[in-house]
Amino acid sequence: MLYAVLKLLHVLSIVIWVGGMVFAGFFLRPAALQLPPPQRIPLMHAALQRFFAAVVVAVLVVFVTGGWMIGRAAKDSVQAGLPFNMPLDWTIMVVLGVLMMAIFGHIRFTLFRRLSRAVAAADWPVGGVALASIRTWVSVNLVLGLVIIATVMLMA
């Protein structure tokens, strides 16, 4: 039962993270582009601030639950007298997932800080550049997230 609950939390966290990237990139940003920079950039800042707070929690949940589930599988194998060989799809998921976490750290703690400073100073050109950088890296993370999902679903 614990494994099932942790797996559910793991998947729900991925849904929030990847789904939020889809929403921001394909729905929120195009709609916000209709606004002039003094309205658009603070709107995007406020939306991203809320989203990134949720992603911080999601990343922690994904990391802890994923590590626990892998550790549990390894422990079960060893207790059965078998070597633990992590499946290829799990390996891909871990490597790309950790890469996504590192990219998110860069987005949240470097690029978003630049955006926050630009918004506080009402420096819309700098804010636009910061948003463009965030969009680029969020797009990279979205592709990685979709590759993980496709890999796991196709190799399961």
Short mmCIF file of N, CA and C in Angstrom, two decimals, residues 7-123:
data_model
loop_
_atom_site.label_atom_id
_atom_site.label_comp_id
_atom_site.label_asym_id
_atom_site.label_seq_id
_atom_site.Cartn_x
_atom_site.Cartn_y
_atom_site.Cartn_z
N LYS A 7 3.95 5.95 -5.33
CA LYS A 7 3.92 6.00 -6.80
C LYS A 7 2.86 7.00 -7.28
N LEU A 8 1.71 7.04 -6.61
CA LEU A 8 0.67 8.01 -6.95
C LEU A 8 1.18 9.44 -6.75
N LEU A 9 1.82 9.71 -5.61
CA LEU A 9 2.38 11.03 -5.36
C LEU A 9 3.43 11.40 -6.40
N HIS A 10 4.23 10.41 -6.80
CA HIS A 10 5.27 10.60 -7.82
C HIS A 10 4.62 11.02 -9.14
N VAL A 11 3.63 10.27 -9.57
CA VAL A 11 2.97 10.55 -10.85
C VAL A 11 2.21 11.88 -10.80
N LEU A 12 1.51 12.15 -9.71
CA LEU A 12 0.79 13.42 -9.60
C LEU A 12 1.74 14.62 -9.64
N SER A 13 2.90 14.47 -9.03
CA SER A 13 3.89 15.55 -9.07
C SER A 13 4.39 15.78 -10.49
N ILE A 14 4.57 14.70 -11.25
CA ILE A 14 4.99 14.82 -12.65
C ILE A 14 3.88 15.50 -13.46
N VAL A 15 2.66 15.13 -13.19
CA VAL A 15 1.52 15.74 -13.90
C VAL A 15 1.50 17.25 -13.66
N ILE A 16 1.69 17.67 -12.42
CA ILE A 16 1.70 19.09 -12.10
C ILE A 16 2.84 19.79 -12.82
N TRP A 17 4.02 19.21 -12.78
CA TRP A 17 5.21 19.82 -13.37
C TRP A 17 5.10 19.89 -14.89
N VAL A 18 4.90 18.76 -15.53
CA VAL A 18 4.86 18.73 -17.00
C VAL A 18 3.59 19.43 -17.51
N GLY A 19 2.47 19.18 -16.85
CA GLY A 19 1.24 19.84 -17.26
C GLY A 19 1.32 21.35 -17.14
N GLY A 20 1.98 21.82 -16.09
CA GLY A 20 2.16 23.26 -15.92
C GLY A 20 3.02 23.86 -17.01
N MET A 21 4.03 23.12 -17.44
CA MET A 21 4.87 23.62 -18.54
C MET A 21 4.08 23.70 -19.84
N VAL A 22 3.23 22.71 -20.08
CA VAL A 22 2.38 22.75 -21.27
C VAL A 22 1.44 23.94 -21.20
N PHE A 23 0.78 24.12 -20.05
CA PHE A 23 -0.14 25.24 -19.90
C PHE A 23 0.56 26.58 -20.12
N ALA A 24 1.69 26.76 -19.46
CA ALA A 24 2.40 28.04 -19.56
C ALA A 24 2.86 28.32 -20.99
N GLY A 25 3.39 27.31 -21.63
CA GLY A 25 3.96 27.51 -22.97
C GLY A 25 2.95 27.61 -24.09
N PHE A 26 1.90 26.84 -24.00
CA PHE A 26 0.95 26.77 -25.12
C PHE A 26 -0.34 27.55 -24.91
N PHE A 27 -0.61 27.99 -23.70
CA PHE A 27 -1.87 28.67 -23.43
C PHE A 27 -1.67 30.04 -22.77
N LEU A 28 -0.94 30.08 -21.65
CA LEU A 28 -0.77 31.34 -20.94
C LEU A 28 0.07 32.33 -21.73
N ARG A 29 1.24 31.91 -22.18
CA ARG A 29 2.14 32.83 -22.89
C ARG A 29 1.49 33.40 -24.15
N PRO A 30 0.91 32.57 -25.03
CA PRO A 30 0.29 33.16 -26.23
C PRO A 30 -0.82 34.16 -25.89
N ALA A 31 -1.59 33.89 -24.86
CA ALA A 31 -2.64 34.83 -24.47
C ALA A 31 -2.03 36.12 -23.91
N ALA A 32 -0.99 35.98 -23.12
CA ALA A 32 -0.34 37.15 -22.51
C ALA A 32 0.36 38.02 -23.54
N LEU A 33 0.75 37.44 -24.67
CA LEU A 33 1.42 38.24 -25.71
C LEU A 33 0.53 39.34 -26.27
N GLN A 34 -0.76 39.27 -26.03
CA GLN A 34 -1.67 40.32 -26.49
C GLN A 34 -1.56 41.57 -25.62
N LEU A 35 -0.92 41.45 -24.48
CA LEU A 35 -0.79 42.59 -23.55
C LEU A 35 0.53 43.33 -23.81
N PRO A 36 0.55 44.62 -23.53
CA PRO A 36 1.82 45.35 -23.64
C PRO A 36 2.77 44.91 -22.53
N PRO A 37 4.09 45.07 -22.74
CA PRO A 37 5.07 44.60 -21.75
C PRO A 37 4.82 45.05 -20.31
N PRO A 38 4.39 46.29 -20.04
CA PRO A 38 4.16 46.65 -18.63
C PRO A 38 3.04 45.86 -17.96
N GLN A 39 2.19 45.23 -18.73
CA GLN A 39 1.16 44.36 -18.15
C GLN A 39 1.56 42.89 -18.27
N ARG A 40 2.11 42.51 -19.43
CA ARG A 40 2.44 41.11 -19.70
C ARG A 40 3.52 40.58 -18.77
N ILE A 41 4.59 41.34 -18.60
CA ILE A 41 5.73 40.83 -17.83
C ILE A 41 5.39 40.63 -16.36
N PRO A 42 4.71 41.59 -15.70
CA PRO A 42 4.29 41.31 -14.31
C PRO A 42 3.30 40.15 -14.21
N LEU A 43 2.41 40.01 -15.19
CA LEU A 43 1.48 38.87 -15.18
C LEU A 43 2.24 37.55 -15.25
N MET A 44 3.17 37.46 -16.19
CA MET A 44 3.95 36.22 -16.33
C MET A 44 4.78 35.97 -15.08
N HIS A 45 5.33 37.04 -14.50
CA HIS A 45 6.11 36.90 -13.27
C HIS A 45 5.24 36.32 -12.15
N ALA A 46 4.04 36.88 -11.99
CA ALA A 46 3.15 36.40 -10.92
C ALA A 46 2.73 34.95 -11.16
N ALA A 47 2.42 34.61 -12.40
CA ALA A 47 2.02 33.23 -12.71
C ALA A 47 3.18 32.27 -12.50
N LEU A 48 4.37 32.65 -12.97
CA LEU A 48 5.54 31.78 -12.81
C LEU A 48 5.94 31.64 -11.35
N GLN A 49 5.77 32.71 -10.59
CA GLN A 49 6.10 32.63 -9.17
C GLN A 49 5.26 31.56 -8.48
N ARG A 50 3.98 31.53 -8.78
CA ARG A 50 3.10 30.52 -8.18
C ARG A 50 3.43 29.12 -8.71
N PHE A 51 3.64 29.04 -10.03
CA PHE A 51 3.96 27.74 -10.63
C PHE A 51 5.28 27.20 -10.09
N PHE A 52 6.31 28.04 -10.02
CA PHE A 52 7.61 27.57 -9.55
C PHE A 52 7.56 27.13 -8.09
N ALA A 53 6.73 27.75 -7.28
CA ALA A 53 6.57 27.30 -5.89
C ALA A 53 6.00 25.89 -5.87
N ALA A 54 5.04 25.62 -6.73
CA ALA A 54 4.47 24.27 -6.82
C ALA A 54 5.50 23.28 -7.36
N VAL A 55 6.31 23.72 -8.32
CA VAL A 55 7.31 22.82 -8.90
C VAL A 55 8.40 22.48 -7.89
N VAL A 56 8.76 23.41 -7.03
CA VAL A 56 9.74 23.10 -5.99
C VAL A 56 9.24 21.93 -5.15
N VAL A 57 7.98 21.98 -4.76
CA VAL A 57 7.39 20.88 -3.98
C VAL A 57 7.35 19.61 -4.83
N ALA A 58 6.92 19.73 -6.09
CA ALA A 58 6.83 18.57 -6.97
C ALA A 58 8.20 17.91 -7.16
N VAL A 59 9.24 18.72 -7.36
CA VAL A 59 10.59 18.18 -7.54
C VAL A 59 11.03 17.40 -6.30
N LEU A 60 10.76 17.96 -5.14
CA LEU A 60 11.13 17.26 -3.90
C LEU A 60 10.37 15.95 -3.76
N VAL A 61 9.08 15.97 -4.07
CA VAL A 61 8.26 14.76 -3.99
C VAL A 61 8.76 13.72 -4.99
N VAL A 62 9.04 14.14 -6.23
CA VAL A 62 9.54 13.22 -7.26
C VAL A 62 10.86 12.60 -6.81
N PHE A 63 11.76 13.42 -6.30
CA PHE A 63 13.07 12.94 -5.88
C PHE A 63 12.96 11.93 -4.75
N VAL A 64 12.20 12.28 -3.73
CA VAL A 64 12.08 11.40 -2.55
C VAL A 64 11.33 10.12 -2.90
N THR A 65 10.19 10.24 -3.57
CA THR A 65 9.41 9.04 -3.89
C THR A 65 10.14 8.15 -4.89
N GLY A 66 10.77 8.76 -5.89
CA GLY A 66 11.53 7.97 -6.87
C GLY A 66 12.68 7.23 -6.22
N GLY A 67 13.42 7.94 -5.38
CA GLY A 67 14.53 7.29 -4.66
C GLY A 67 14.05 6.17 -3.76
N TRP A 68 12.93 6.39 -3.07
CA TRP A 68 12.40 5.35 -2.19
C TRP A 68 11.96 4.13 -2.99
N MET A 69 11.27 4.35 -4.11
CA MET A 69 10.79 3.21 -4.91
C MET A 69 11.96 2.40 -5.50
N ILE A 70 13.00 3.09 -5.97
CA ILE A 70 14.17 2.37 -6.49
C ILE A 70 14.85 1.62 -5.35
N GLY A 71 15.00 2.29 -4.21
CA GLY A 71 15.62 1.62 -3.05
C GLY A 71 14.83 0.41 -2.61
N ARG A 72 13.53 0.51 -2.64
CA ARG A 72 12.67 -0.62 -2.26
C ARG A 72 12.84 -1.79 -3.23
N ALA A 73 12.89 -1.50 -4.52
CA ALA A 73 13.08 -2.56 -5.52
C ALA A 73 14.45 -3.21 -5.34
N ALA A 74 15.47 -2.41 -5.07
CA ALA A 74 16.81 -2.95 -4.85
C ALA A 74 16.84 -3.82 -3.60
N LYS A 75 16.22 -3.36 -2.54
CA LYS A 75 16.17 -4.12 -1.28
C LYS A 75 15.44 -5.46 -1.48
N ASP A 76 14.30 -5.42 -2.20
CA ASP A 76 13.55 -6.65 -2.45
C ASP A 76 14.38 -7.65 -3.25
N SER A 77 15.14 -7.17 -4.23
CA SER A 77 15.99 -8.06 -5.04
C SER A 77 17.07 -8.70 -4.19
N VAL A 78 17.73 -7.89 -3.39
CA VAL A 78 18.81 -8.39 -2.55
C VAL A 78 18.27 -9.38 -1.53
N GLN A 79 17.11 -9.09 -0.94
CA GLN A 79 16.53 -10.01 0.03
C GLN A 79 16.13 -11.33 -0.61
N ALA A 80 15.82 -11.30 -1.90
CA ALA A 80 15.48 -12.54 -2.61
C ALA A 80 16.72 -13.26 -3.10
N GLY A 81 17.90 -12.71 -2.81
CA GLY A 81 19.14 -13.34 -3.22
C GLY A 81 19.49 -13.06 -4.67
N LEU A 82 18.93 -12.04 -5.24
CA LEU A 82 19.18 -11.70 -6.64
C LEU A 82 19.92 -10.37 -6.72
N PRO A 83 20.72 -10.20 -7.77
CA PRO A 83 21.34 -8.89 -7.94
C PRO A 83 20.28 -7.88 -8.42
N PHE A 84 20.47 -6.62 -8.07
CA PHE A 84 19.54 -5.60 -8.55
C PHE A 84 20.08 -5.01 -9.83
N ASN A 85 19.35 -5.20 -10.90
CA ASN A 85 19.67 -4.59 -12.18
C ASN A 85 18.55 -3.62 -12.52
N MET A 86 18.85 -2.34 -12.42
CA MET A 86 17.82 -1.35 -12.66
C MET A 86 17.42 -1.41 -14.14
N PRO A 87 16.12 -1.48 -14.41
CA PRO A 87 15.65 -1.53 -15.80
C PRO A 87 16.10 -0.29 -16.58
N LEU A 88 16.27 -0.44 -17.88
CA LEU A 88 16.73 0.66 -18.73
C LEU A 88 15.80 1.86 -18.65
N ASP A 89 14.48 1.63 -18.65
CA ASP A 89 13.56 2.77 -18.60
C ASP A 89 13.69 3.53 -17.27
N TRP A 90 13.97 2.82 -16.19
CA TRP A 90 14.18 3.49 -14.91
C TRP A 90 15.46 4.33 -14.97
N THR A 91 16.50 3.75 -15.57
CA THR A 91 17.77 4.46 -15.68
C THR A 91 17.60 5.75 -16.49
N ILE A 92 16.89 5.65 -17.61
CA ILE A 92 16.63 6.83 -18.43
C ILE A 92 15.82 7.85 -17.62
N MET A 93 14.81 7.36 -16.90
CA MET A 93 13.97 8.24 -16.09
C MET A 93 14.81 8.97 -15.04
N VAL A 94 15.69 8.27 -14.37
CA VAL A 94 16.51 8.87 -13.32
C VAL A 94 17.47 9.91 -13.91
N VAL A 95 18.18 9.53 -14.96
CA VAL A 95 19.18 10.43 -15.53
C VAL A 95 18.51 11.70 -16.07
N LEU A 96 17.46 11.54 -16.88
CA LEU A 96 16.79 12.71 -17.44
C LEU A 96 16.04 13.50 -16.36
N GLY A 97 15.49 12.78 -15.38
CA GLY A 97 14.79 13.46 -14.29
C GLY A 97 15.72 14.34 -13.46
N VAL A 98 16.90 13.83 -13.16
CA VAL A 98 17.88 14.63 -12.41
C VAL A 98 18.34 15.82 -13.26
N LEU A 99 18.51 15.61 -14.56
CA LEU A 99 18.85 16.71 -15.46
C LEU A 99 17.74 17.77 -15.45
N MET A 100 16.48 17.33 -15.49
CA MET A 100 15.36 18.26 -15.42
C MET A 100 15.38 19.05 -14.11
N MET A 101 15.70 18.39 -13.02
CA MET A 101 15.76 19.07 -11.73
C MET A 101 16.86 20.13 -11.74
N ALA A 102 18.01 19.80 -12.31
CA ALA A 102 19.10 20.77 -12.39
C ALA A 102 18.71 21.96 -13.27
N ILE A 103 18.08 21.70 -14.39
CA ILE A 103 17.62 22.78 -15.26
C ILE A 103 16.59 23.64 -14.53
N PHE A 104 15.67 23.01 -13.82
CA PHE A 104 14.69 23.79 -13.06
C PHE A 104 15.39 24.66 -12.02
N GLY A 105 16.40 24.12 -11.36
CA GLY A 105 17.16 24.93 -10.39
C GLY A 105 17.73 26.18 -11.05
N HIS A 106 18.28 26.02 -12.25
CA HIS A 106 18.81 27.17 -12.99
C HIS A 106 17.70 28.16 -13.34
N ILE A 107 16.57 27.63 -13.80
CA ILE A 107 15.44 28.51 -14.14
C ILE A 107 14.99 29.28 -12.90
N ARG A 108 14.74 28.56 -11.83
CA ARG A 108 14.15 29.18 -10.63
C ARG A 108 15.10 30.10 -9.90
N PHE A 109 16.36 29.67 -9.74
CA PHE A 109 17.25 30.40 -8.86
C PHE A 109 18.20 31.36 -9.59
N THR A 110 18.23 31.33 -10.91
CA THR A 110 19.03 32.28 -11.67
C THR A 110 18.14 33.13 -12.57
N LEU A 111 17.46 32.48 -13.50
CA LEU A 111 16.69 33.22 -14.49
C LEU A 111 15.48 33.93 -13.88
N PHE A 112 14.78 33.26 -12.98
CA PHE A 112 13.61 33.89 -12.36
C PHE A 112 14.02 35.06 -11.47
N ARG A 113 15.17 34.98 -10.85
CA ARG A 113 15.66 36.12 -10.05
C ARG A 113 15.90 37.34 -10.94
N ARG A 114 16.45 37.09 -12.15
CA ARG A 114 16.64 38.19 -13.10
C ARG A 114 15.29 38.82 -13.46
N LEU A 115 14.31 37.96 -13.71
CA LEU A 115 12.98 38.46 -14.03
C LEU A 115 12.41 39.26 -12.86
N SER A 116 12.56 38.76 -11.66
CA SER A 116 12.04 39.45 -10.47
C SER A 116 12.68 40.83 -10.31
N ARG A 117 13.99 40.91 -10.51
CA ARG A 117 14.66 42.21 -10.42
C ARG A 117 14.16 43.16 -11.50
N ALA A 118 13.96 42.64 -12.71
CA ALA A 118 13.47 43.49 -13.80
C ALA A 118 12.06 44.00 -13.51
N VAL A 119 11.22 43.14 -12.98
CA VAL A 119 9.85 43.55 -12.65
C VAL A 119 9.87 44.61 -11.54
N ALA A 120 10.69 44.39 -10.53
CA ALA A 120 10.78 45.36 -9.42
C ALA A 120 11.25 46.73 -9.92
N ALA A 121 12.13 46.72 -10.94
CA ALA A 121 12.67 47.97 -11.49
C ALA A 121 11.84 48.50 -12.66
N ALA A 122 10.77 47.78 -13.02
CA ALA A 122 9.96 48.14 -14.19
C ALA A 122 10.82 48.25 -15.44
N ASP A 123 11.83 47.39 -15.54
CA ASP A 123 12.73 47.36 -16.70
C ASP A 123 12.21 46.29 -17.66
#
